[in-house]
Coordinates of C-alpha atoms in Angstrom, one line a residue:
Chain D
M1 CA -30.9 109.4 25.7
N2 CA -30.2 108.9 22.1
I3 CA -32.5 106.6 20.4
E4 CA -31.1 105.0 17.4
P5 CA -33.5 105.0 14.6
V6 CA -34.7 101.7 13.4
T7 CA -33.1 101.6 10.0
K8 CA -32.3 97.9 9.2
S9 CA -35.1 95.6 8.0
K10 CA -35.8 92.1 9.5
K11 CA -34.0 90.3 6.7
Q12 CA -30.9 92.3 7.1
T13 CA -31.0 91.7 10.8
T14 CA -31.2 87.8 10.1
E15 CA -28.3 87.9 7.6
Q16 CA -26.3 89.7 9.9
A17 CA -27.0 87.2 12.6
T18 CA -26.2 84.3 10.3
L19 CA -22.9 85.8 9.4
E20 CA -21.9 86.4 12.7
S21 CA -22.9 82.8 13.6
E22 CA -20.7 81.4 10.7
Q23 CA -17.7 83.5 11.7
R24 CA -18.1 82.2 15.3
Y25 CA -18.4 78.8 13.9
K26 CA -15.3 79.2 11.9
R27 CA -13.4 80.5 14.8
L28 CA -14.7 77.6 16.8
L29 CA -13.5 75.3 14.0
A30 CA -10.1 77.0 13.9
S31 CA -9.9 76.4 17.7
V32 CA -10.5 72.6 17.5
T33 CA -7.3 70.4 17.1
D34 CA -9.1 67.4 15.5
Y35 CA -9.5 67.6 11.6
V36 CA -12.9 69.2 11.3
Y37 CA -14.1 70.5 8.0
A38 CA -17.2 72.4 6.9
V39 CA -18.8 72.2 3.5
T40 CA -21.1 75.0 2.4
V41 CA -24.0 73.8 0.2
E42 CA -26.0 75.9 -2.1
D43 CA -28.9 74.3 -4.1
G44 CA -27.9 70.8 -3.2
R45 CA -24.2 71.4 -4.5
A46 CA -21.1 71.8 -2.3
V47 CA -19.7 75.1 -3.1
S48 CA -16.8 75.5 -0.7
T49 CA -15.1 73.6 2.0
F50 CA -13.3 75.0 5.1
H51 CA -10.7 72.7 6.6
G52 CA -9.9 73.4 10.4
P53 CA -6.2 73.7 11.3
G54 CA -6.5 70.3 12.8
C55 CA -6.3 68.9 9.1
E56 CA -2.6 69.3 9.0
A57 CA -2.0 66.9 11.9
V58 CA -4.2 64.2 10.0
T59 CA -3.3 64.9 6.3
G60 CA -0.1 66.8 6.4
Y61 CA -1.8 69.6 4.4
T62 CA -2.5 72.9 6.0
S63 CA -5.9 74.6 5.8
D64 CA -4.6 77.2 3.4
E65 CA -3.4 74.4 1.0
F66 CA -6.9 73.1 1.2
Q67 CA -8.2 76.4 0.6
Q68 CA -6.1 77.1 -2.5
D69 CA -6.8 73.7 -4.0
Q70 CA -10.3 72.8 -3.7
Q71 CA -9.8 69.4 -5.3
L72 CA -7.0 68.5 -2.8
W73 CA -9.5 66.7 -0.4
Y74 CA -10.5 64.5 -3.3
R75 CA -7.1 63.7 -4.7
M76 CA -5.8 63.0 -1.3
I77 CA -8.2 59.9 -0.9
K78 CA -6.7 56.6 -1.8
E79 CA -8.1 55.8 -5.3
E80 CA -9.8 52.5 -4.4
D81 CA -11.7 54.4 -1.6
R82 CA -12.9 57.4 -3.6
P83 CA -16.1 55.9 -4.8
A84 CA -17.3 55.2 -1.3
V85 CA -16.4 58.7 -0.2
L86 CA -18.3 60.2 -3.2
E87 CA -21.3 58.1 -2.3
Q88 CA -21.1 59.4 1.2
A89 CA -21.1 63.0 0.0
E90 CA -23.9 62.3 -2.4
R91 CA -26.1 60.9 0.3
I92 CA -25.5 63.8 2.6
L93 CA -26.3 66.2 -0.2
K94 CA -29.5 64.6 -0.9
G95 CA -30.3 65.0 2.9
Q96 CA -30.0 61.3 3.6
E97 CA -28.7 59.7 6.8
T98 CA -24.9 58.8 6.5
P99 CA -23.2 56.4 8.6
P100 CA -19.4 57.2 9.5
L101 CA -17.2 56.0 6.7
E102 CA -13.7 54.7 7.2
H103 CA -11.4 55.2 4.3
R104 CA -7.8 55.8 3.5
I105 CA -6.0 58.8 2.5
I106 CA -2.4 59.6 1.1
H107 CA -0.7 61.8 3.7
K108 CA 1.5 64.6 2.3
D109 CA 4.5 62.5 3.5
G110 CA 3.2 59.6 1.2
S111 CA 2.1 57.3 4.0
V112 CA -1.5 55.7 4.0
R113 CA -3.6 56.9 6.8
W114 CA -7.0 55.5 7.8
I115 CA -9.6 58.0 8.6
R116 CA -13.1 57.7 10.3
N117 CA -15.1 60.3 8.5
T118 CA -18.2 61.3 10.2
T119 CA -20.7 63.9 8.7
V120 CA -23.4 66.0 10.3
P121 CA -25.9 68.1 8.2
R122 CA -26.6 71.6 8.9
K123 CA -30.1 72.9 7.9
D124 CA -31.9 76.3 7.8
A125 CA -35.0 77.2 9.5
Q126 CA -36.8 75.8 6.4
G127 CA -35.2 72.5 6.7
R128 CA -33.0 73.0 3.7
L129 CA -29.5 71.8 3.7
V130 CA -27.0 74.7 4.0
A131 CA -23.9 73.0 4.9
Y132 CA -22.4 70.0 6.4
D133 CA -19.7 69.2 9.0
G134 CA -17.3 66.6 9.0
L135 CA -14.9 65.1 11.4
G136 CA -11.9 63.3 10.1
Y137 CA -10.5 61.1 12.9
D138 CA -7.2 59.5 12.4
I139 CA -7.8 55.7 13.0
T140 CA -4.6 54.5 11.5
D141 CA -3.2 53.0 14.6
R142 CA -6.5 51.1 15.3
K143 CA -6.5 50.0 11.6
Q144 CA -3.1 48.8 11.8
A145 CA -3.8 47.0 14.9
E146 CA -6.9 45.5 13.4
E147 CA -4.9 44.4 10.4
R148 CA -2.1 42.9 12.7
L149 CA -4.8 41.0 14.5
T150 CA -6.4 39.7 11.2
R151 CA -2.9 38.8 10.0
A152 CA -2.3 37.1 13.3
H153 CA -5.6 35.2 13.1
A154 CA -4.9 34.1 9.7
E155 CA -1.5 33.1 10.6
L156 CA -2.8 31.1 13.7
A157 CA -5.6 29.5 11.4
A158 CA -2.7 28.7 9.0
N159 CA -0.6 27.4 11.9
E160 CA -3.3 25.3 13.3
E161 CA -3.9 24.0 9.7
A162 CA -0.2 23.1 9.4
L163 CA -0.2 21.6 12.9
K164 CA -3.3 19.4 12.0
R165 CA -1.4 18.3 8.8
T166 CA 1.7 17.6 10.8
L167 CA -0.5 15.6 13.2
E168 CA -2.0 13.6 10.4
E169 CA 1.5 13.0 8.9
L170 CA 2.8 12.0 12.1
R171 CA -0.1 9.5 12.5
A172 CA 0.4 8.1 9.1
A173 CA 4.1 7.7 9.7
N174 CA 3.4 6.1 13.0
Q175 CA 0.9 3.8 11.2
E176 CA 3.4 3.3 8.4
L177 CA 6.2 2.4 11.1
K178 CA 3.9 0.1 12.8
E179 CA 3.0 -1.8 9.5
T180 CA 6.7 -2.0 8.4
Q181 CA 7.6 -3.2 11.9
L182 CA 4.9 -5.9 11.4
Q183 CA 6.2 -6.8 8.1
L184 CA 9.8 -6.9 9.4
I185 CA 8.6 -9.3 12.2
Q186 CA 6.7 -11.3 9.7
A187 CA 9.8 -11.4 7.4
A188 CA 12.0 -12.4 10.2
R189 CA 9.5 -15.0 11.3
L190 CA 9.4 -16.5 7.7
E191 CA 13.2 -16.4 7.4
S192 CA 13.6 -18.3 10.6
V193 CA 10.8 -20.7 9.9
G194 CA 12.4 -21.2 6.5
A195 CA 15.8 -21.8 7.8
L196 CA 14.5 -24.2 10.5
A197 CA 12.4 -26.0 7.8
A198 CA 15.4 -26.8 5.5
G199 CA 17.1 -28.6 8.5
V200 CA 14.0 -30.4 9.8
A201 CA 12.8 -31.5 6.4
H202 CA 15.6 -34.1 5.9
E203 CA 15.2 -35.5 9.6
V204 CA 11.3 -35.7 9.2
K205 CA 11.4 -37.1 5.7
N206 CA 13.5 -40.3 6.5
P207 CA 10.8 -41.3 9.2
L208 CA 8.2 -40.5 6.8
Q209 CA 9.9 -42.9 4.3
T210 CA 10.1 -45.6 6.8
I211 CA 6.3 -45.4 7.6
L212 CA 5.4 -45.3 4.0
M213 CA 7.7 -48.3 3.2
G214 CA 6.2 -50.1 6.2
L215 CA 2.8 -49.4 4.8
D216 CA 3.7 -50.6 1.3
Y217 CA 4.9 -53.8 3.0
L218 CA 1.9 -54.2 5.3
V219 CA -0.8 -53.5 2.7
P220 CA -0.3 -56.7 0.4
N221 CA 0.3 -58.8 3.5
C222 CA -3.0 -57.6 5.3
P223 CA -5.6 -60.3 5.6
A224 CA -8.4 -59.5 3.3
E225 CA -11.1 -60.2 5.7
N226 CA -9.8 -57.6 8.3
E227 CA -11.3 -54.5 7.1
N228 CA -10.2 -52.4 10.1
L229 CA -6.7 -53.2 9.6
A230 CA -7.0 -52.0 6.0
M231 CA -8.8 -48.8 7.1
V232 CA -6.1 -48.0 9.7
L233 CA -3.3 -48.6 7.1
S234 CA -5.2 -46.2 4.8
D235 CA -5.4 -43.6 7.5
M236 CA -1.7 -44.0 8.1
R237 CA -0.9 -43.4 4.6
E238 CA -3.1 -40.4 4.5
A239 CA -1.3 -39.1 7.6
V240 CA 2.1 -39.5 5.8
T241 CA 0.7 -37.7 2.7
R242 CA -0.4 -34.7 5.1
A243 CA 2.8 -34.6 6.9
N244 CA 4.7 -34.5 3.6
T245 CA 2.5 -31.8 2.5
I246 CA 3.7 -29.7 5.5
I247 CA 7.2 -30.5 4.8
L248 CA 6.8 -29.4 1.2
G249 CA 5.3 -26.1 2.4
L250 CA 8.2 -25.6 4.8
L251 CA 10.8 -26.2 2.1
Q252 CA 9.0 -23.9 -0.2
L253 CA 9.3 -21.2 2.7
S254 CA 13.0 -22.0 2.9
A255 CA 13.7 -22.0 -0.9
Q256 CA 16.0 -19.1 -1.6
T257 CA 17.8 -19.4 -4.9
D258 CA 16.2 -22.0 -7.2
F259 CA 14.1 -19.3 -9.0
E260 CA 14.2 -19.3 -12.7
M261 CA 13.3 -15.8 -13.7
K262 CA 12.0 -15.2 -17.2
R263 CA 9.9 -12.8 -19.0
E264 CA 6.3 -14.6 -18.9
D265 CA 2.7 -14.0 -19.5
L266 CA 0.8 -13.7 -16.0
N267 CA -2.4 -14.9 -17.7
G268 CA -0.7 -18.1 -18.8
S269 CA 0.0 -18.9 -15.2
V270 CA -3.5 -18.0 -14.2
R271 CA -4.9 -20.2 -16.8
R272 CA -2.5 -23.2 -16.0
A273 CA -3.3 -22.9 -12.3
L274 CA -7.1 -22.8 -13.0
N275 CA -6.6 -25.9 -15.1
L276 CA -4.9 -27.6 -12.3
V277 CA -7.7 -27.0 -9.8
K278 CA -10.5 -27.7 -12.2
A279 CA -11.3 -31.1 -10.5
Q280 CA -11.6 -29.2 -7.0
V281 CA -13.7 -26.5 -8.7
I282 CA -16.1 -29.1 -9.9
A283 CA -16.1 -31.0 -6.6
C284 CA -16.9 -27.6 -4.7
K285 CA -19.8 -26.8 -7.2
V286 CA -18.5 -23.2 -7.6
S287 CA -18.5 -21.2 -10.9
V288 CA -15.5 -19.5 -12.1
V289 CA -15.4 -16.2 -13.8
R290 CA -12.3 -15.0 -15.5
K291 CA -11.6 -11.4 -16.4
L292 CA -8.2 -11.6 -17.9
D293 CA -6.7 -8.5 -19.5
A294 CA -5.8 -9.6 -23.1
H295 CA -3.1 -7.0 -23.3
L296 CA -1.0 -7.6 -20.3
P297 CA 2.6 -6.7 -20.5
P298 CA 5.2 -9.3 -19.7
V299 CA 6.4 -10.0 -16.2
K300 CA 9.8 -11.3 -15.1
M301 CA 9.0 -14.3 -12.9
D302 CA 9.5 -17.9 -12.2
R303 CA 6.4 -19.5 -14.0
G304 CA 6.5 -22.6 -11.7
K305 CA 6.5 -20.6 -8.5
I306 CA 3.9 -18.0 -9.7
E307 CA 1.6 -21.0 -10.8
Q308 CA 2.1 -22.2 -7.1
V309 CA 1.0 -18.9 -5.9
F310 CA -2.2 -19.0 -7.9
I311 CA -2.9 -22.6 -7.0
N312 CA -2.6 -21.8 -3.3
L313 CA -4.9 -18.9 -3.6
L314 CA -7.3 -20.7 -5.7
I315 CA -7.6 -23.5 -3.3
N316 CA -8.1 -21.1 -0.4
A317 CA -10.8 -19.5 -2.3
L318 CA -12.6 -22.8 -3.2
Q319 CA -12.3 -24.1 0.4
A320 CA -13.8 -20.8 1.7
M321 CA -16.8 -21.1 -0.4
S322 CA -20.2 -23.2 -0.3
P323 CA -21.6 -24.8 -3.3
G324 CA -23.0 -22.1 -5.7
G325 CA -20.1 -19.6 -4.8
V326 CA -18.4 -17.6 -7.5
L327 CA -14.6 -17.6 -7.9
T328 CA -13.5 -14.5 -9.9
V329 CA -10.0 -14.1 -11.2
T330 CA -9.0 -10.8 -12.5
T331 CA -5.9 -9.6 -14.3
R332 CA -5.1 -5.9 -15.2
A333 CA -2.3 -3.7 -16.1
G334 CA -1.8 0.0 -15.4
Q335 CA 0.1 2.7 -13.6
F336 CA 0.4 2.1 -9.9
G337 CA -1.8 4.5 -7.8
E338 CA -2.9 6.2 -10.8
N339 CA -5.2 4.3 -13.3
L340 CA -4.6 1.3 -11.0
K341 CA -5.9 1.9 -7.5
V342 CA -5.0 -0.5 -4.6
N343 CA -4.5 -0.3 -1.1
E344 CA -1.2 1.5 -1.4
T345 CA 0.0 1.0 2.2
A346 CA 0.2 -2.8 1.3
F347 CA 2.5 -2.1 -1.6
R348 CA 5.0 0.4 -0.5
Q349 CA 7.6 -1.2 -2.8
F350 CA 6.0 0.5 -5.8
S351 CA 6.2 4.1 -6.8
R352 CA 3.3 6.1 -7.9
G353 CA 3.1 5.8 -11.7
E354 CA 5.0 2.7 -12.1
Q355 CA 3.8 0.2 -14.7
V356 CA 2.5 -2.8 -12.8
V357 CA 0.5 -5.9 -13.4
L358 CA -2.2 -6.9 -11.0
A359 CA -4.1 -10.1 -10.3
E360 CA -6.9 -10.6 -8.0
V361 CA -8.5 -13.7 -6.8
Q362 CA -11.8 -13.1 -5.2
D363 CA -14.2 -15.5 -3.6
T364 CA -17.9 -15.2 -2.2
G365 CA -17.2 -17.1 1.1
T366 CA -17.7 -15.7 4.5
G367 CA -14.6 -13.5 4.7
I368 CA -11.9 -13.3 7.4
A369 CA -12.5 -11.8 10.7
A370 CA -10.7 -8.4 10.9
V371 CA -8.7 -9.5 13.8
N372 CA -7.3 -12.4 11.9
L373 CA -6.4 -10.3 8.7
P374 CA -2.9 -9.3 10.0
K375 CA -2.0 -12.8 10.9
V376 CA -2.9 -14.5 7.5
F377 CA 0.6 -14.5 6.2
D378 CA 2.1 -16.0 9.4
P379 CA 3.4 -19.5 9.1
F380 CA 1.0 -22.1 10.4
F381 CA -1.9 -19.6 10.9
T382 CA -5.1 -21.1 9.5
T383 CA -8.8 -20.6 9.9
K384 CA -9.5 -23.8 8.3
P385 CA -10.8 -26.8 10.2
V386 CA -8.1 -29.1 11.6
G387 CA -6.7 -31.3 8.8
E388 CA -7.9 -29.0 5.9
G389 CA -5.0 -26.6 6.0
T390 CA -1.4 -26.5 6.8
G391 CA -1.2 -22.8 7.5
L392 CA 1.6 -22.4 5.1
G393 CA -0.2 -21.8 1.9
L394 CA -0.4 -17.9 2.2
S395 CA 3.2 -17.8 3.9
V396 CA 4.4 -19.5 0.8
V397 CA 2.5 -17.1 -1.5
K398 CA 4.1 -14.1 0.3
K399 CA 7.5 -15.7 0.1
I400 CA 7.4 -16.1 -3.5
V401 CA 5.7 -12.8 -4.4
D402 CA 8.3 -11.0 -2.1
F403 CA 11.2 -12.9 -4.0
H404 CA 9.7 -11.4 -7.1
G405 CA 9.8 -7.9 -5.7
G406 CA 6.0 -7.9 -5.8
G407 CA 3.4 -7.4 -3.2
V408 CA 0.3 -9.2 -2.0
D409 CA -2.6 -8.0 0.0
I410 CA -5.6 -9.7 1.5
Q411 CA -8.8 -8.0 2.4
N412 CA -12.5 -8.6 2.9
A413 CA -14.5 -7.6 -0.2
P414 CA -17.1 -4.9 0.3
L415 CA -19.8 -7.3 -0.7
G416 CA -18.5 -10.2 1.2
G417 CA -15.8 -12.8 0.7
V418 CA -12.2 -12.2 0.4
V419 CA -10.1 -10.7 -2.3
V420 CA -6.4 -11.3 -2.6
T421 CA -4.5 -8.7 -4.7
L422 CA -1.2 -9.6 -6.2
V423 CA 1.1 -6.8 -7.9
L424 CA 4.1 -7.5 -9.9
R425 CA 6.3 -5.0 -11.8
A426 CA 5.7 -5.0 -15.5
E427 CA 8.5 -5.6 -17.9
P428 CA 9.0 -3.1 -20.8
E429 CA 7.3 -4.3 -23.8
Chain W
M1 CA 20.6 -66.1 -11.6
V2 CA 18.5 -67.1 -8.6
K3 CA 16.9 -70.3 -8.0
I4 CA 13.2 -70.1 -7.1
N5 CA 10.8 -73.0 -6.7
G6 CA 13.5 -75.1 -8.6
M7 CA 13.4 -72.7 -11.5
E8 CA 16.3 -70.4 -12.3
T9 CA 15.1 -66.9 -12.8
E10 CA 16.9 -63.8 -13.6
K11 CA 16.3 -61.4 -10.9
K12 CA 17.7 -57.8 -10.9
R13 CA 20.2 -57.1 -8.3
I14 CA 19.5 -53.8 -6.3
L15 CA 22.1 -52.3 -4.0
V16 CA 20.4 -50.0 -1.4
V17 CA 22.7 -47.6 0.4
D18 CA 21.1 -45.5 3.1
D19 CA 22.2 -44.6 6.7
E20 CA 18.8 -45.4 7.9
P21 CA 18.5 -49.2 8.6
S22 CA 14.7 -49.1 8.7
I23 CA 14.6 -47.7 5.1
T24 CA 17.0 -50.1 3.6
R25 CA 15.2 -53.0 5.5
L26 CA 11.8 -52.1 4.3
L27 CA 13.0 -51.4 0.8
K28 CA 14.6 -54.9 0.7
L29 CA 11.4 -56.5 2.1
N30 CA 9.2 -54.6 -0.3
L31 CA 11.3 -55.1 -3.5
E32 CA 11.9 -58.8 -2.7
Q33 CA 8.3 -59.4 -2.1
T34 CA 7.8 -58.7 -5.8
N35 CA 10.1 -61.6 -6.6
E36 CA 11.7 -59.6 -9.4
Y37 CA 14.5 -58.4 -7.3
V38 CA 17.4 -59.5 -5.0
V39 CA 18.3 -56.6 -2.7
R40 CA 21.4 -56.0 -0.6
A41 CA 21.0 -53.3 2.0
E42 CA 24.1 -51.2 3.1
N43 CA 24.0 -48.7 5.8
D44 CA 27.6 -47.8 5.9
S45 CA 28.6 -45.6 3.0
E46 CA 32.3 -46.2 3.6
A47 CA 31.8 -50.1 3.1
A48 CA 29.2 -49.4 0.1
V49 CA 32.0 -49.6 -2.7
A50 CA 33.3 -53.1 -1.4
A51 CA 29.6 -54.2 -1.0
A52 CA 28.9 -53.2 -4.6
E53 CA 32.0 -54.8 -5.9
E54 CA 31.1 -58.1 -4.2
F55 CA 27.3 -57.8 -5.0
Q56 CA 27.6 -56.6 -8.7
P57 CA 24.3 -54.7 -8.6
D58 CA 22.3 -54.1 -11.7
L59 CA 21.2 -50.7 -10.1
I60 CA 22.1 -48.7 -7.0
L61 CA 19.4 -46.9 -5.0
L62 CA 21.6 -44.3 -3.1
D63 CA 20.8 -41.9 -0.3
V64 CA 22.1 -38.4 -0.8
M65 CA 22.6 -37.2 2.8
M66 CA 24.6 -39.7 4.7
P67 CA 27.3 -39.3 7.5
G68 CA 31.0 -39.9 6.3
L69 CA 30.7 -40.3 2.5
D70 CA 27.6 -38.6 1.2
G71 CA 25.7 -39.9 -1.9
G72 CA 27.6 -37.5 -4.2
E73 CA 31.0 -38.6 -3.2
L74 CA 30.0 -42.3 -3.2
A75 CA 28.5 -41.9 -6.7
S76 CA 32.1 -40.6 -7.9
R77 CA 33.7 -43.6 -6.4
F78 CA 31.3 -46.0 -8.1
E79 CA 31.9 -44.1 -11.5
A80 CA 35.7 -44.3 -11.0
N81 CA 35.5 -48.1 -10.4
P82 CA 35.8 -50.0 -13.7
K83 CA 33.6 -52.8 -12.4
L84 CA 30.7 -50.4 -11.2
K85 CA 31.0 -47.3 -13.6
S86 CA 28.3 -48.7 -15.9
V87 CA 25.8 -49.4 -13.1
P88 CA 22.8 -46.9 -13.1
I89 CA 22.4 -44.9 -9.9
V90 CA 19.2 -43.6 -8.6
F91 CA 19.5 -41.0 -5.8
L92 CA 17.0 -41.1 -2.9
T93 CA 16.7 -37.5 -1.6
A94 CA 15.0 -35.7 1.0
A95 CA 16.4 -32.3 0.0
A96 CA 14.2 -32.1 -3.2
T97 CA 10.4 -32.2 -3.3
K98 CA 8.4 -34.7 -5.7
S99 CA 7.3 -31.7 -7.9
E100 CA 10.7 -30.4 -8.3
V101 CA 11.8 -33.9 -9.4
H102 CA 8.9 -34.7 -11.5
A103 CA 9.1 -31.2 -13.1
R104 CA 12.6 -32.3 -14.3
G105 CA 11.6 -35.7 -15.6
G106 CA 13.0 -37.5 -12.6
K107 CA 16.4 -36.1 -13.3
V108 CA 18.2 -33.3 -11.6
G109 CA 21.7 -32.0 -13.0
G110 CA 21.5 -35.1 -15.3
L111 CA 21.1 -37.5 -12.4
R112 CA 18.1 -39.6 -11.6
F113 CA 16.3 -38.8 -8.5
L114 CA 13.5 -40.1 -6.2
A115 CA 12.4 -37.6 -3.7
K116 CA 11.6 -39.0 -0.1
P117 CA 9.2 -40.0 1.0
V118 CA 8.7 -42.3 -2.0
E119 CA 6.0 -44.9 -2.5
L120 CA 6.8 -48.4 -3.5
S121 CA 5.0 -48.0 -6.8
E122 CA 7.3 -45.0 -7.8
V123 CA 10.4 -47.0 -6.9
L124 CA 9.2 -50.0 -9.0
A125 CA 8.4 -47.8 -11.8
C126 CA 11.8 -46.0 -11.6
L127 CA 13.5 -49.4 -11.5
K128 CA 11.8 -50.6 -14.6
Q129 CA 12.6 -47.4 -16.4
H130 CA 16.2 -47.3 -15.6
L131 CA 17.4 -51.1 -15.4
G132 CA 19.5 -51.8 -18.2
E133 CA 20.5 -48.2 -19.0
G134 CA 24.2 -48.5 -19.3
T135 CA 25.6 -45.3 -17.7
N136 CA 24.8 -43.5 -14.5
R137 CA 23.6 -40.4 -16.5

């Protein structure tokens, strides 16, 4: 039996074992089809990298190419992702835990691939880092699927947003349609009432004439001692006056052509109308606040008719208020919908930015019940006590303003009372 | 000249032409009650020219809308008649409103108008204003 003398030291034995282990490891790496690499570390620095043959399937480059060009692995990383990869390498070289990193590389064929890079440190018996292994797993398909999903989500969100907008637009269009329909019905109603009024006016005025002349005959022939008779005759005269007021309103509704349109100052009409209702203002014990813009551009209008509009609005406001109320009349000029904000749905005849003149008549009365607001321009609609209103005032206002190509809106004021807004086109200066 | 209480007083002669008998009747009663006017009422516009020739009015109160000859046509016939062409005419109309007529100083298109329903005081003021005016316009 030959006994081989023990010639190798313990150190040599250990080194031999390590070498064999590494060779076995490389053989193992070479047999793995995934992209596996091993980085040898000396004194905390990476000194060489071995790329298993699986690298070609993932990167397009062979092990030999990586072997010959030790910087290839770095250049292969997409530029934006390099800092993260370097950070991962630094962490592992410092012996820190490194979570898997997903980053992009440029494949040899030029395409962009996503890789999930997982590293595992290898340490010696003393716990020093001697190498680390990496597994580059191609996750391009998953990433592309994720991106498609993200895009699909974004698209879905955008579609949902677009759908919401369309729905809103549809609602607005529907509302607009309803309002237009109401306006058309109202216009048709005004027209038919107007046409009817013209025919009826003559027929009613003659009997009124007979009654009035009869009263004129009876009054001087009434026995002075009969007070009741005098009262009855007075009541009858009042009834004739009232009936005639209704006829007058109806005729104003039916008036089609007798408008004398001239360039006028709207403030002038406001002042004249205020002057004409001065007696009622005093009787109602309300105060008047004028906020008239001194630099209003002219308006093409029939002065008399627009004064009639203001008189009707002012009388309505006065009748709505208790003593101590405040009647505010405002005029302003500006660009419609821009520096002059109004309820635009009520003034569709104007374009945004159009130069317009606005007048507001505001009272401090009790306001109008919301349910009645859509009806206020209907002929014969009134919320006043019987005998106080004909229900034609606002119909006449609307008719006249419509004829001027303007608009009128009536709303409850935020702090109580009613505000009527009138908008007319301004004439060029 | 009309004899009243034995005294001869010159009353103005007013022809009222309206197809509504109640209106002409009451106008006649009211105007004559003032003792200043003699009124002839005519409800048939076709007969109005002959009535006017016979009555020789100082002023004609003429309804505008009447069956047959309307006020406008009748006024043209009065103007074409040498005996009547200088008689002032005041139209009574249901087609215009008081404010429209007042706004134009009582005249529309150069013609004198009273808007129905008109009170007696307005009629009297109008008669005083226009009686003696030589022409229809």
